[in-house]
Coordinates of C-alpha atoms and ligand atoms in Angstrom, one line a residue:
Chain A
M1 CA 12.9 6.9 -44.9
S2 CA 10.7 4.0 -44.2
D3 CA 11.2 0.2 -44.4
N4 CA 9.0 0.2 -47.4
D5 CA 11.4 2.1 -49.6
F6 CA 13.9 -0.6 -50.2
R7 CA 15.4 -3.8 -48.9
L8 CA 18.9 -5.3 -49.2
K9 CA 19.1 -9.0 -49.7
G10 CA 21.7 -11.5 -50.5
S11 CA 21.1 -13.3 -53.8
V12 CA 22.5 -16.2 -55.7
V13 CA 22.8 -15.9 -59.5
T14 CA 24.0 -18.5 -61.9
T15 CA 26.7 -16.9 -64.1
V16 CA 28.8 -18.0 -67.0
V17 CA 32.6 -17.7 -66.6
L18 CA 34.8 -17.2 -69.7
E19 CA 38.3 -18.4 -68.8
V20 CA 40.7 -16.9 -71.3
K21 CA 43.7 -19.1 -72.0
T22 CA 45.4 -17.4 -74.9
P23 CA 45.1 -13.7 -76.0
N24 CA 44.0 -15.0 -79.4
L25 CA 40.9 -12.9 -79.8
E26 CA 39.7 -14.2 -83.2
Q27 CA 39.9 -17.8 -82.0
I28 CA 38.0 -17.0 -78.8
K29 CA 35.3 -15.3 -80.7
L30 CA 34.9 -18.3 -83.1
G31 CA 34.9 -20.8 -80.2
L32 CA 32.3 -18.8 -78.4
K33 CA 30.1 -18.5 -81.4
E34 CA 30.2 -22.3 -81.8
K35 CA 29.2 -22.8 -78.1
I36 CA 26.4 -20.3 -78.3
A37 CA 25.0 -22.0 -81.4
Q38 CA 24.6 -25.2 -79.4
V39 CA 22.4 -23.7 -76.6
P40 CA 21.4 -20.3 -77.8
Q41 CA 18.6 -19.8 -75.2
F42 CA 21.0 -20.4 -72.4
F43 CA 23.5 -17.8 -73.6
N44 CA 21.1 -15.1 -74.6
Q45 CA 21.9 -12.1 -72.3
A46 CA 23.5 -14.6 -69.8
P47 CA 25.5 -12.8 -67.1
L48 CA 29.2 -13.4 -67.9
I49 CA 32.4 -13.1 -65.9
I50 CA 35.7 -12.8 -67.8
D51 CA 38.5 -14.7 -66.0
I52 CA 42.0 -13.8 -67.2
N53 CA 43.7 -15.6 -64.4
Q54 CA 44.9 -18.5 -66.7
C55 CA 45.8 -16.5 -69.7
S56 CA 49.3 -17.4 -71.1
E57 CA 50.2 -13.8 -71.5
P58 CA 49.4 -10.6 -69.6
V59 CA 46.2 -9.0 -70.9
S60 CA 46.4 -5.4 -71.9
L61 CA 43.5 -3.0 -71.3
D62 CA 43.1 -2.7 -75.1
L63 CA 42.8 -6.5 -75.5
F64 CA 40.4 -6.7 -72.5
Q65 CA 38.1 -4.0 -73.9
T66 CA 38.0 -5.6 -77.3
L67 CA 37.1 -8.9 -75.7
V68 CA 34.3 -7.3 -73.7
A69 CA 32.9 -5.7 -76.8
G70 CA 33.1 -9.0 -78.7
C71 CA 31.2 -10.8 -75.9
R72 CA 28.5 -8.1 -75.9
E73 CA 28.2 -8.4 -79.7
L74 CA 27.5 -12.1 -79.2
G75 CA 24.6 -11.3 -76.8
L76 CA 26.4 -11.9 -73.5
A77 CA 26.0 -9.5 -70.6
V78 CA 29.4 -9.0 -69.1
I79 CA 29.0 -8.2 -65.4
G80 CA 32.6 -8.3 -64.2
W81 CA 36.0 -9.9 -64.4
R82 CA 38.4 -11.8 -62.3
T83 CA 42.1 -12.5 -62.0
S84 CA 44.4 -13.9 -59.4
E85 CA 45.1 -11.7 -56.5
G86 CA 48.8 -11.3 -57.1
E87 CA 48.4 -10.3 -60.7
I88 CA 46.0 -7.4 -60.7
P89 CA 46.7 -5.3 -63.8
S90 CA 47.4 -1.6 -63.6
W91 CA 44.3 -0.8 -65.7
R92 CA 42.1 -2.2 -63.0
F93 CA 40.1 1.0 -62.5
D94 CA 40.1 2.1 -66.1
C95 CA 38.1 -0.8 -67.5
E96 CA 34.9 0.3 -65.9
L97 CA 33.9 -3.2 -64.9
P98 CA 34.1 -4.5 -61.3
L99 CA 36.9 -6.9 -60.4
L100 CA 35.1 -9.8 -58.7
P101 CA 36.6 -11.9 -55.9
N102 CA 37.5 -15.5 -56.7
A103 CA 34.7 -17.1 -54.8
N104 CA 34.6 -20.8 -53.9
S105 CA 32.4 -22.2 -56.5
R106 CA 30.7 -25.3 -57.6
Q107 CA 31.3 -25.9 -61.3
I108 CA 29.1 -27.5 -63.8
N109 CA 30.8 -28.1 -67.2
I110 CA 28.4 -27.5 -70.0
K111 CA 28.1 -30.7 -72.0
S112 CA 28.4 -30.2 -75.7
E113 CA 26.9 -32.5 -78.2
T114 CA 30.0 -32.5 -80.4
P115 CA 33.2 -33.9 -79.0
A116 CA 35.7 -31.3 -77.9
P117 CA 38.4 -30.6 -80.4
A118 CA 41.7 -32.2 -79.6
K119 CA 43.8 -29.1 -80.0
D120 CA 44.3 -26.7 -77.1
P121 CA 41.1 -24.8 -76.5
H122 CA 41.3 -21.1 -76.6
V123 CA 38.3 -20.8 -74.4
V124 CA 36.7 -22.8 -71.7
I125 CA 33.2 -22.0 -70.6
K126 CA 31.7 -23.0 -67.3
T127 CA 28.6 -22.1 -65.5
V128 CA 29.3 -21.3 -61.9
V129 CA 26.8 -21.3 -59.1
E130 CA 28.2 -18.9 -56.6
E131 CA 28.5 -20.1 -53.0
R132 CA 25.6 -18.6 -51.1
E133 CA 26.7 -15.2 -49.7
V134 CA 24.0 -15.2 -47.1
S135 CA 23.7 -18.7 -45.9
Q136 CA 20.3 -19.4 -44.4
P137 CA 20.6 -21.1 -41.0
T138 CA 18.6 -24.3 -40.4
K139 CA 15.3 -23.7 -38.6
L140 CA 14.8 -26.1 -35.7
I141 CA 11.4 -26.8 -34.3
T142 CA 11.3 -28.9 -31.1
K143 CA 7.5 -29.0 -30.4
P144 CA 4.8 -30.6 -32.5
V145 CA 3.5 -28.5 -35.3
R146 CA -0.2 -28.5 -34.6
S147 CA -3.3 -28.5 -36.8
G148 CA -3.9 -24.9 -38.1
Q149 CA -0.2 -23.9 -37.6
Q150 CA 2.2 -23.2 -40.4
V151 CA 6.0 -23.1 -40.2
Y152 CA 8.2 -21.5 -42.9
A153 CA 12.0 -21.9 -43.2
P154 CA 14.0 -19.8 -45.6
G155 CA 16.6 -22.6 -45.5
D156 CA 16.4 -26.1 -44.2
L157 CA 13.8 -27.1 -41.7
V158 CA 14.2 -29.7 -38.9
V159 CA 11.2 -30.8 -36.8
V160 CA 12.3 -32.9 -33.9
S161 CA 8.6 -33.8 -33.3
Q162 CA 5.5 -34.5 -35.3
V163 CA 3.6 -32.5 -37.9
S164 CA -0.1 -32.9 -37.1
A165 CA -2.9 -33.4 -39.7
G166 CA -4.0 -29.9 -40.7
A167 CA -0.6 -28.4 -40.1
E168 CA 1.7 -27.2 -42.9
V169 CA 5.5 -27.0 -43.0
L170 CA 7.4 -25.2 -45.8
A171 CA 11.0 -24.8 -46.6
E172 CA 13.1 -23.3 -49.3
G173 CA 15.5 -26.1 -48.7
N174 CA 15.1 -29.6 -47.3
I175 CA 12.6 -30.7 -44.6
H176 CA 13.6 -33.3 -41.9
I177 CA 10.8 -34.6 -39.6
Y178 CA 11.9 -36.8 -36.8
G179 CA 8.4 -37.9 -36.0
A180 CA 5.2 -38.5 -37.9
L181 CA 4.3 -36.3 -40.8
R182 CA 0.5 -36.2 -40.9
G183 CA 0.0 -32.8 -42.3
R184 CA 1.5 -31.1 -45.4
A185 CA 5.2 -30.7 -46.2
L186 CA 6.5 -28.6 -49.0
A187 CA 10.2 -28.4 -49.7
G188 CA 12.1 -26.3 -52.3
V189 CA 9.2 -23.8 -52.3
K190 CA 11.4 -21.3 -54.2
G191 CA 12.1 -23.8 -56.9
D192 CA 15.0 -25.8 -55.6
T193 CA 14.4 -29.1 -57.3
S194 CA 17.2 -30.8 -55.4
A195 CA 15.4 -30.3 -52.1
R196 CA 14.1 -33.4 -50.3
I197 CA 11.7 -34.3 -47.5
F198 CA 12.7 -36.9 -44.9
C199 CA 10.3 -38.2 -42.2
K200 CA 10.3 -41.0 -39.7
N201 CA 6.7 -41.8 -40.3
M202 CA 5.0 -41.0 -43.5
E203 CA 1.2 -40.3 -43.1
A204 CA 1.2 -37.0 -45.0
E205 CA -1.9 -35.2 -46.4
L206 CA 0.4 -33.8 -49.1
V207 CA 4.1 -33.7 -50.0
A208 CA 5.6 -31.3 -52.5
I209 CA 9.0 -30.5 -53.9
A210 CA 9.5 -27.4 -56.0
G211 CA 5.7 -27.4 -56.8
N212 CA 5.5 -31.1 -57.7
F213 CA 3.0 -32.6 -55.3
M214 CA 1.5 -35.9 -54.2
L215 CA -1.6 -36.5 -52.1
S216 CA -2.2 -39.0 -49.3
D217 CA -4.2 -41.5 -51.5
A218 CA -1.2 -41.9 -53.8
L219 CA 1.3 -42.0 -50.9
Q220 CA -0.6 -44.8 -49.2
K221 CA 0.0 -47.0 -52.2
I222 CA 3.8 -46.5 -52.0
I223 CA 5.0 -46.0 -48.4
W224 CA 2.7 -45.4 -45.5
K225 CA 3.3 -45.2 -41.7
D226 CA 7.0 -45.9 -42.3
A227 CA 10.2 -43.9 -42.7
A228 CA 10.4 -42.3 -46.1
Q229 CA 12.1 -39.7 -48.2
V230 CA 10.6 -37.6 -51.0
L231 CA 12.8 -36.4 -53.9
L232 CA 12.4 -35.2 -57.4
V233 CA 13.8 -37.3 -60.2
D234 CA 13.4 -36.0 -63.8
E235 CA 10.5 -33.7 -62.7
A236 CA 8.7 -36.6 -61.1
L237 CA 8.2 -37.2 -57.3
E238 CA 9.8 -40.3 -56.0
I239 CA 8.9 -41.7 -52.6
A240 CA 11.7 -44.0 -51.3
S241 CA 12.1 -45.8 -48.1
L242 CA 14.8 -44.7 -45.7
Chain B
M1 CA -0.5 -17.7 -6.1
A2 CA -3.2 -19.9 -7.4
K3 CA -2.7 -22.4 -10.2
I4 CA -4.9 -21.5 -13.1
I5 CA -6.3 -24.6 -14.9
V6 CA -8.2 -24.4 -18.2
V7 CA -10.5 -27.2 -19.3
T8 CA -10.6 -26.8 -23.0
S9 CA -11.3 -28.8 -26.2
G10 CA -12.1 -26.9 -29.3
K11 CA -15.1 -29.0 -30.0
G12 CA -18.4 -28.6 -28.1
G13 CA -20.3 -31.3 -26.2
V14 CA -17.2 -33.3 -25.4
G15 CA -17.5 -33.0 -21.6
K16 CA -15.6 -29.8 -20.6
T17 CA -18.3 -28.5 -18.2
T18 CA -18.8 -32.0 -16.7
S19 CA -15.0 -32.3 -16.3
S20 CA -14.7 -28.8 -14.8
A21 CA -17.3 -29.5 -12.2
A22 CA -15.8 -32.9 -11.4
I23 CA -12.2 -31.8 -11.2
G24 CA -12.9 -28.6 -9.3
T25 CA -15.0 -30.6 -6.8
G26 CA -12.2 -33.2 -6.6
L27 CA -9.6 -30.6 -5.8
A28 CA -11.7 -29.1 -3.1
L29 CA -12.4 -32.6 -1.7
K30 CA -8.7 -33.0 -1.3
G31 CA -8.6 -29.9 0.8
H32 CA -7.5 -27.3 -1.8
K33 CA -9.5 -24.1 -1.9
T34 CA -10.9 -24.0 -5.4
V35 CA -13.0 -21.8 -7.6
I36 CA -14.6 -22.8 -10.9
I37 CA -15.2 -20.0 -13.4
D38 CA -17.8 -20.4 -16.2
F39 CA -16.3 -18.7 -19.3
D40 CA -19.2 -19.9 -21.5
V41 CA -20.9 -16.5 -21.5
G42 CA -24.4 -16.7 -22.9
L43 CA -24.6 -20.4 -22.6
R44 CA -24.0 -20.8 -18.9
N45 CA -24.6 -24.3 -17.6
L46 CA -21.9 -24.9 -15.0
D47 CA -24.3 -23.7 -12.3
L48 CA -26.9 -26.2 -13.4
I49 CA -24.4 -29.1 -13.3
M50 CA -23.3 -27.9 -9.8
G51 CA -26.9 -27.6 -8.7
C52 CA -26.7 -23.9 -7.7
E53 CA -28.5 -22.2 -10.6
R54 CA -31.2 -20.7 -8.2
R55 CA -28.5 -19.0 -6.2
V56 CA -27.0 -17.0 -9.1
V57 CA -27.5 -13.3 -8.5
Y58 CA -24.4 -11.6 -10.0
D59 CA -22.1 -13.1 -12.5
F60 CA -18.5 -12.9 -14.0
V61 CA -19.5 -10.0 -16.4
N62 CA -21.0 -8.0 -13.5
V63 CA -17.7 -8.3 -11.7
I64 CA -15.7 -7.3 -14.7
N65 CA -17.9 -4.3 -15.3
K66 CA -17.7 -3.4 -11.5
E67 CA -21.4 -3.8 -11.1
A68 CA -20.8 -6.2 -8.3
T69 CA -17.9 -7.2 -6.1
L70 CA -16.3 -10.6 -6.4
S71 CA -17.6 -11.7 -3.0
Q72 CA -21.1 -10.8 -4.1
A73 CA -20.8 -12.9 -7.2
L74 CA -19.0 -16.0 -5.8
I75 CA -21.3 -18.8 -4.9
K76 CA -20.2 -21.1 -2.1
D77 CA -20.9 -24.7 -2.8
K78 CA -23.4 -26.2 -0.3
R79 CA -22.0 -29.8 -0.4
T80 CA -18.3 -29.4 -0.7
K81 CA -16.2 -27.3 1.6
D82 CA -13.5 -25.1 0.0
L83 CA -15.4 -25.0 -3.3
F84 CA -16.8 -21.9 -5.0
L85 CA -18.3 -21.0 -8.4
L86 CA -18.2 -17.8 -10.4
P87 CA -21.1 -18.2 -12.8
A88 CA -21.3 -16.9 -16.4
S89 CA -23.8 -14.3 -17.6
Q90 CA -26.9 -15.6 -19.3
T91 CA -27.7 -12.4 -21.1
R92 CA -24.4 -11.1 -22.4
D93 CA -22.2 -12.3 -25.3
K94 CA -18.6 -13.3 -25.3
D95 CA -17.4 -9.8 -26.1
A96 CA -18.3 -8.8 -22.6
L97 CA -15.1 -10.4 -21.4
T98 CA -12.0 -8.2 -21.8
T99 CA -8.4 -9.4 -21.3
E100 CA -7.8 -6.6 -18.7
G101 CA -11.1 -7.4 -16.9
V102 CA -10.4 -11.2 -16.8
E103 CA -6.9 -10.6 -15.6
A104 CA -8.1 -8.3 -12.7
V105 CA -10.6 -10.9 -11.6
L106 CA -8.0 -13.7 -11.8
N107 CA -5.5 -11.7 -9.8
E108 CA -8.0 -11.0 -7.1
L109 CA -9.0 -14.7 -6.9
S110 CA -5.3 -15.7 -6.9
K111 CA -4.9 -14.2 -3.4
D112 CA -7.6 -16.4 -1.9
F113 CA -7.6 -19.6 -3.8
E114 CA -5.2 -22.5 -4.5
Y115 CA -6.8 -23.5 -7.8
I116 CA -8.8 -21.6 -10.4
V117 CA -10.6 -23.9 -12.8
C118 CA -11.7 -22.2 -16.0
D119 CA -14.5 -24.0 -17.9
S120 CA -13.9 -22.9 -21.6
P121 CA -16.6 -22.4 -24.2
A122 CA -16.4 -24.4 -27.4
G123 CA -14.5 -23.2 -30.4
I124 CA -11.1 -21.8 -31.0
E125 CA -12.2 -18.1 -31.3
K126 CA -12.1 -15.3 -28.8
G127 CA -14.2 -16.9 -26.0
A128 CA -12.0 -20.0 -25.9
Q129 CA -8.8 -18.0 -26.2
M130 CA -9.9 -15.8 -23.3
A131 CA -10.5 -18.9 -21.1
L132 CA -7.0 -20.3 -21.8
Y133 CA -5.0 -17.1 -22.0
F134 CA -3.9 -16.9 -18.4
A135 CA -3.7 -20.7 -17.8
D136 CA -0.8 -22.4 -16.1
V137 CA -2.2 -25.9 -16.8
A138 CA -4.5 -27.1 -19.6
I139 CA -6.7 -30.1 -19.4
V140 CA -7.4 -30.9 -23.1
T141 CA -10.7 -32.8 -23.1
T142 CA -11.1 -35.1 -26.1
N143 CA -13.6 -37.7 -27.2
P144 CA -12.1 -40.7 -29.0
E145 CA -13.2 -39.6 -32.5
V146 CA -11.3 -38.0 -35.3
S147 CA -12.9 -34.5 -35.3
S148 CA -12.6 -34.1 -31.6
V149 CA -8.9 -35.1 -31.7
R150 CA -8.3 -32.7 -34.6
D151 CA -9.9 -29.8 -32.6
S152 CA -7.8 -30.7 -29.6
D153 CA -4.7 -30.5 -31.7
R154 CA -5.7 -27.0 -32.8
I155 CA -6.3 -25.9 -29.2
L156 CA -2.8 -27.3 -28.4
G157 CA -1.4 -25.1 -31.1
I158 CA -3.2 -22.1 -29.6
L159 CA -2.0 -22.9 -26.1
Q160 CA 1.6 -22.9 -27.5
S161 CA 1.2 -19.7 -29.5
K162 CA -1.5 -17.4 -28.1
S163 CA -1.5 -17.8 -24.4
R164 CA 0.1 -15.3 -22.0
R165 CA 2.9 -17.8 -21.2
A166 CA 3.7 -18.1 -24.9
E167 CA 3.5 -14.4 -25.6
Q168 CA 5.7 -13.5 -22.7
G169 CA 8.2 -16.3 -23.3
L170 CA 7.5 -17.9 -20.0
P171 CA 7.7 -21.7 -19.4
P172 CA 4.9 -23.3 -21.5
I173 CA 1.5 -24.3 -20.2
E174 CA 1.5 -27.8 -18.7
E175 CA -0.6 -29.9 -21.0
H176 CA -2.7 -32.9 -20.0
L177 CA -4.9 -35.2 -22.0
L178 CA -8.3 -36.2 -20.7
V179 CA -10.1 -38.7 -22.8
T180 CA -13.9 -38.6 -22.1
R181 CA -16.9 -40.5 -23.1
Y182 CA -14.7 -43.5 -23.7
N183 CA -16.5 -46.7 -24.7
P184 CA -14.2 -49.8 -24.8
D185 CA -16.9 -51.8 -26.6
R186 CA -17.1 -49.3 -29.5
V187 CA -13.3 -49.1 -29.6
S188 CA -13.0 -52.8 -30.0
E189 CA -15.6 -52.7 -32.7
G190 CA -13.4 -50.2 -34.5
E191 CA -16.1 -47.4 -34.2
M192 CA -13.9 -45.2 -31.9
L193 CA -10.3 -44.4 -31.6
S194 CA -8.4 -46.2 -28.8
V195 CA -6.7 -44.3 -26.0
A196 CA -3.4 -45.3 -27.6
D197 CA -4.5 -43.8 -30.9
V198 CA -5.5 -40.5 -29.3
E199 CA -2.3 -40.4 -27.3
E200 CA -0.2 -41.0 -30.4
I201 CA -1.9 -38.3 -32.4
L202 CA -1.8 -35.6 -29.7
A203 CA 1.5 -36.6 -28.1
I204 CA 0.8 -35.2 -24.7
P205 CA 0.7 -37.0 -21.3
L206 CA -2.5 -38.8 -20.4
L207 CA -4.3 -37.5 -17.3
G208 CA -7.2 -39.9 -17.3
V209 CA -9.9 -41.7 -19.3
I210 CA -13.5 -41.2 -18.3
P211 CA -15.8 -43.9 -19.5
E212 CA -19.1 -43.1 -21.3
S213 CA -21.6 -43.6 -18.5
E214 CA -25.3 -43.1 -17.7
A215 CA -24.2 -41.9 -14.3
V216 CA -23.0 -38.6 -15.9
L217 CA -26.4 -37.8 -17.3
K218 CA -28.1 -38.7 -14.0
A219 CA -25.6 -36.6 -12.0
S220 CA -26.0 -33.5 -14.2
N221 CA -29.8 -33.8 -14.0
Q222 CA -29.5 -33.9 -10.3
G223 CA -27.1 -31.1 -10.2
T224 CA -24.4 -33.2 -8.4
P225 CA -20.9 -33.4 -9.9
V226 CA -20.4 -37.0 -10.9
I227 CA -17.2 -37.3 -8.9
L228 CA -19.4 -37.3 -5.8
D229 CA -20.9 -40.6 -7.0
G230 CA -18.4 -43.1 -5.6
Q231 CA -20.3 -46.0 -7.1
A232 CA -20.1 -44.8 -10.7
E233 CA -17.1 -45.7 -12.8
A234 CA -17.0 -42.2 -14.3
G235 CA -16.9 -40.7 -10.8
Q236 CA -14.0 -43.0 -9.8
A237 CA -12.2 -42.2 -13.1
Y238 CA -12.4 -38.5 -12.3
S239 CA -11.1 -39.1 -8.8
D240 CA -8.1 -40.9 -10.3
A241 CA -7.5 -38.0 -12.7
V242 CA -7.6 -35.5 -9.8
D243 CA -5.0 -37.6 -7.9
R244 CA -2.8 -37.7 -11.0
L245 CA -3.1 -34.0 -11.4
L246 CA -1.8 -33.6 -7.8
G247 CA 1.2 -35.8 -8.7
E248 CA 0.1 -39.2 -7.5
E249 CA 0.3 -42.3 -9.5
R250 CA -2.9 -44.2 -10.3
P251 CA -3.3 -47.2 -12.7
L252 CA -5.6 -46.7 -15.6
R253 CA -9.1 -48.2 -15.1
F254 CA -12.2 -48.8 -17.1
T255 CA -10.5 -48.9 -20.5
D256 CA -10.9 -52.6 -21.2
V257 CA -13.9 -54.4 -22.6
Q258 CA -15.8 -55.9 -19.7
K259 CA -17.2 -59.4 -20.0
K260 CA -20.8 -58.8 -19.0
G261 CA -22.1 -61.1 -16.3
F262 CA -25.6 -62.6 -16.4
F263 CA -27.1 -60.0 -14.0
K264 CA -25.3 -57.1 -15.7
R265 CA -26.7 -58.2 -19.0
L266 CA -30.1 -58.6 -17.6
L267 CA -30.1 -55.2 -16.0
G268 CA -28.4 -53.6 -19.0
G269 CA -25.5 -52.2 -16.9
Ligands
LIG1 N1 -18.5 -39.6 -19.5 C1 -19.7 -39.2 -20.0 N2 -20.6 -40.2 -20.2 C2 -21.8 -39.9 -20.7 N3 -22.2 -38.7 -21.1 C3 -21.3 -37.6 -20.9 C4 -20.0 -37.9 -20.4 N4 -19.4 -36.7 -20.3 C5 -20.2 -35.8 -20.8 N5 -21.4 -36.3 -21.1 C6 -22.6 -35.6 -21.7 O1 -22.2 -35.0 -22.8 C7 -23.0 -33.7 -22.9 C8 -22.0 -32.6 -23.1 O2 -21.2 -32.5 -21.9 P1 -20.7 -31.1 -21.4 O3 -19.8 -31.3 -20.2 O4 -21.7 -30.1 -21.3 O5 -19.7 -30.8 -22.7 P2 -19.0 -29.4 -23.1 O6 -18.9 -28.5 -21.9 O7 -17.7 -29.8 -23.6 O8 -19.9 -28.8 -24.1 C9 -23.8 -33.6 -21.7 O9 -25.1 -34.1 -22.0 C10 -23.1 -34.6 -20.7 O10 -24.1 -35.1 -19.8
LIG2 MG1 -19.7 -26.5 -21.6

């Protein structure tokens, strides 16, 4: 076996969670269809977790399997299910789907164009960004990053010094520079559009967030030789004072 | 154990060899047994500046290749007590220096000398990396212009990452900034960076500022290190730098624009 054969990595995947509130299968299917029709690209083969925790009645294996089949019919990719720890059903190992832990999660409710119906919903859909399983520690650099050097951080990057002209710092998360930024700084290099760059003294050759970049000539017209932060607002870079 | 000092810059023609000769001589004048090694294989000129080119028989590469012993190759300076020179080869190229060979020579010199001053070739490639690899102290020689400062910044990065101290996780090389060929008039005209600008960009402590001076050219043509010219500002500035290197405090001189007097203007001083 060599190191080239495989690699194990932690990963974060955005999933859709279907919270079942009543065992009313027909209503659930109708409601789902409606939701899917609003944003079909989003739901096409979307990974789905079925959560029976809040169902008003115990869910039988039969009902569960019919629900899974129904979801698959609608083009959803069921990857597992959840329930509360105290109420794990006896058919747990017969359903052939993994029982997933109830992770702490940030929830984003999907906005729907049409107002929600007043009556009790049969189904609530949320996308859930799982908490990072492998949290990337912040990388700390205490010496100047010199011309010709490059620093890469898989999480956030903190430089308690300067970044020289001709040097490059990259991070999958945010970049904090407690000195002058004279070189290139690229945050959110794996696509995190919420990443930001902070620096005590903006004199950069280039700043970029999730691939959106700005060069020094443009920066000079906004903030130069002063404290600044760089963020992405509606896919456009914004340079703001700190 | 000797202290190994590298005089380095990245860029060529900034004053490394001039500074190596001056600082090496200055350390010996202060009573510290010192050897200056010319690492600029193929372009040797330290021996010219030291005025001993006619006495070169064996060189650094001969010693590494065991074609001569160290005592055969070392040249004792005629003017300054406690000062020696290990010249570079004129006919070889930089690949003639091997890490093991250089290490063996430095180890042997370490037994006898207090200071080993390494005059680095220009560039950031192998020759320059060899000169700085074993250093304890670096004197980063910089002219007050953007390209020289940029190259010095690169060399600082290499000192931090590719030196023996960096590779073995030892305390980092002690870094000093030496600004050379400084011309206060041209700084005030905005044609050159100021000392403050250079210090801010490189962010390392300042060892000295050597003014641009005719005396340097005169000294190197005569084969006398400029530090021996007590009349010249450049010589005095090098003396100050050596004192600071030895831990003494000296106020900065020759960095302000001088109002030229009548005679000075007449004589073009
Ligand atoms: N302070 C100075 N004032 C005037 N000329 C200088 C000064 N320092 C160096 N020089 C000149 O600059 C040229 C390059 O100097 P040198 O010491 O050989 O640089 P390096 O070793 O970095 O290539 C030489 O002609 C030298 O006389
Ligand atoms: Mg030289």
